[in-house]
CSV table of C-alpha atoms in Angstrom, one decimal:
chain,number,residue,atom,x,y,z
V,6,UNK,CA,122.3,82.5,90.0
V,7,UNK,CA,120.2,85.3,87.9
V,8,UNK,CA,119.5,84.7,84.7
V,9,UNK,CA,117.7,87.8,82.5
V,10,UNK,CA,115.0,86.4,79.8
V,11,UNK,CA,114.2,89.0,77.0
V,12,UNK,CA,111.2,87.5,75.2
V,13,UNK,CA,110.3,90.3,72.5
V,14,UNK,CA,112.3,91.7,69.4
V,15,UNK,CA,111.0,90.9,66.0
V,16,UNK,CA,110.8,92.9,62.6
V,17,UNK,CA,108.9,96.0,62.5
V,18,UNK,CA,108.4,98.9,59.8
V,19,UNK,CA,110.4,102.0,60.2
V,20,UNK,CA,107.7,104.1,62.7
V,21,UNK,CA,106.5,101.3,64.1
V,22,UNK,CA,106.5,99.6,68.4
V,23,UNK,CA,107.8,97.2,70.2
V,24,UNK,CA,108.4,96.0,73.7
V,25,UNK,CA,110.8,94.5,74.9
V,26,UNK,CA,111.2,92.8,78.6
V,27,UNK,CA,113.5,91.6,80.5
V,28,UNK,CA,112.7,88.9,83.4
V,29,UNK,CA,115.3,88.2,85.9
V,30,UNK,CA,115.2,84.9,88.1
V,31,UNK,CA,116.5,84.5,91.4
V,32,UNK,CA,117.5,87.2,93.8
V,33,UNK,CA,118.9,90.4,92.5
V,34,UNK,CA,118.6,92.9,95.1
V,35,UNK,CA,119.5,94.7,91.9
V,36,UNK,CA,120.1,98.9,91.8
V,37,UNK,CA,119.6,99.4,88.4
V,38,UNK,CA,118.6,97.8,85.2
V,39,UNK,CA,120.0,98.9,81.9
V,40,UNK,CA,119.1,98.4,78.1
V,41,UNK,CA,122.0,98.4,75.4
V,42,UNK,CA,122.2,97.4,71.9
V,43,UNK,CA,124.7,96.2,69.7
V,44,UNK,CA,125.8,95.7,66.0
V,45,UNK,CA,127.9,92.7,64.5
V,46,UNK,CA,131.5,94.1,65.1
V,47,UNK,CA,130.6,97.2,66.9
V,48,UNK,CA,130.6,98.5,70.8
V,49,UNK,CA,127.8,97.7,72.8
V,50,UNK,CA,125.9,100.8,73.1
V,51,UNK,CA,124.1,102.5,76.2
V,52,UNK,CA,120.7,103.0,75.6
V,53,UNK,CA,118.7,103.7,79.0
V,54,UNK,CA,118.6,103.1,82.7
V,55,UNK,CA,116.0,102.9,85.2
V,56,UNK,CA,116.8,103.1,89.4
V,57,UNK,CA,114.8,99.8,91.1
V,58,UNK,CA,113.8,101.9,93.5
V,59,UNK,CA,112.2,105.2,92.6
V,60,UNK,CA,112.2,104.1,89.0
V,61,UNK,CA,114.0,107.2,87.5
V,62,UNK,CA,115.7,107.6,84.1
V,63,UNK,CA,118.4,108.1,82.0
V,64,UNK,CA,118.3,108.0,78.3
V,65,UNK,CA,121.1,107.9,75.5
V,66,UNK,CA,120.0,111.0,73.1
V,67,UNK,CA,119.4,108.3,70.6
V,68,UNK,CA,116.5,107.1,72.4
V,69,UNK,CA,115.2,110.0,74.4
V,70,UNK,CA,111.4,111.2,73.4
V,71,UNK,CA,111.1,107.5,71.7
V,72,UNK,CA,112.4,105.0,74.5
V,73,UNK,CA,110.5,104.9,77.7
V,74,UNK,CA,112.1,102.5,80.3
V,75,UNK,CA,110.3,100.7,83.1
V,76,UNK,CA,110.5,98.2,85.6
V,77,UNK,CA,107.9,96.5,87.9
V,78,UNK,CA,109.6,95.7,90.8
V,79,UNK,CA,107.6,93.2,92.2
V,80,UNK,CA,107.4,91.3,89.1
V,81,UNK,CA,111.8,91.4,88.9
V,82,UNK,CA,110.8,92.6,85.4
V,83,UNK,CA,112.1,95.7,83.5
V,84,UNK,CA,110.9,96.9,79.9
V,85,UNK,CA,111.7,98.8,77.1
V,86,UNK,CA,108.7,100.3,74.8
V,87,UNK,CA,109.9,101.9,71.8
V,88,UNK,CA,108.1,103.8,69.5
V,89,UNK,CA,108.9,105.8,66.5
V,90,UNK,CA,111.1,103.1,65.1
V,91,UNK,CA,113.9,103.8,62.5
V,92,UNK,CA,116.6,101.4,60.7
V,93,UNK,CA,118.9,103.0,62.9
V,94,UNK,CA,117.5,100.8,65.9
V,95,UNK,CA,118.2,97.9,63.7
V,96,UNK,CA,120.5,95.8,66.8
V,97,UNK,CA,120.5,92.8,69.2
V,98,UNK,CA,119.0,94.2,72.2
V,99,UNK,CA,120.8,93.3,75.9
V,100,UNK,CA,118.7,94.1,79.5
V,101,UNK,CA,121.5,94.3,82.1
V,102,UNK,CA,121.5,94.6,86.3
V,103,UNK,CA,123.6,96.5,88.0
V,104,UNK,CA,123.8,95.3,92.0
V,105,UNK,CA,125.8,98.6,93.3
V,106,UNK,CA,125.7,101.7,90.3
V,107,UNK,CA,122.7,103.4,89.2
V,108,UNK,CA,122.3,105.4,85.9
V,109,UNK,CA,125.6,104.1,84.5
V,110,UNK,CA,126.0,103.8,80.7
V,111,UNK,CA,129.2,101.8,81.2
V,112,UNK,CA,129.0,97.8,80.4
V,113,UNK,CA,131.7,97.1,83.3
V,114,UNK,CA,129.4,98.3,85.7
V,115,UNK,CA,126.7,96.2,85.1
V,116,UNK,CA,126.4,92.7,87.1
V,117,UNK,CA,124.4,90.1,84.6
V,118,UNK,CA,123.2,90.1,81.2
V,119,UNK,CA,120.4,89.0,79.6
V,120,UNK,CA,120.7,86.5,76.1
V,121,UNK,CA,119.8,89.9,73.7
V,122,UNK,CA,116.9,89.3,71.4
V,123,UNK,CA,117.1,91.0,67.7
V,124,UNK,CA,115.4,93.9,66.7
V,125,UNK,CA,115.1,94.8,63.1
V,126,UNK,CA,113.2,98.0,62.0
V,127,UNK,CA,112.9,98.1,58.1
V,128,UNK,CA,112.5,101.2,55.7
């Protein structure tokens, strides 16, 4: 019954922003959202969680001091600023929910998955 709507990605320079959000329809009752990101033929990566309620963090070390993770609760709305942009983010960025684990990096955990939108930072 949820669906997650990431509007956002895009091509950026190397050192440059974007935002990305996540909307979720329906009901989620959700603990946690999640961003990861992934690369034709490789794992899905963890790259940060945010508690619904409270709103606190966790960051993969790849992202920490350039990601900053949010969520409006009222909205059923997370989002995922990121600054300081290097090829190395080049990946097709998923928002997940998570109904029962918080501040989990693992995929298995997580409940529903957004469509992924593309991010491409170039040098």
């Amino acid at each position: 019954q949820v669906q997650l709507v990431e509007p956002g990605g895009g091509l950026v320079q190397a050192g440059g922003s974007l935002r990305l959000s996540c909307a979720a329809s329906g009901r989620t009752f959700s603990s946690s959202m999640g961003w990861f990101r992934q690369v034709s033929g490789k794992e899905r990566d963890f790259v940060a969680a945010i508690r619904w309620s409270g709103g606190r963090a966790v960051y993969a070390d790849s992202a920490k001091g350039r990601f900053t993770i949010s969520r409006d609760n009222a909205k059923n709305t997370g989002y995922l600023q990121m600054n300081s942009l290097k090829s190395e983010d080049t990946a097709g960025y998923y928002c997940a929910l998570t109904l029962g684990v918080v501040h989990t990096a693992a995929p298995r955990n997580y409940d529903y998955w957004g469509q992924g939108t593309q991010v491409t930072a170039s040098s």
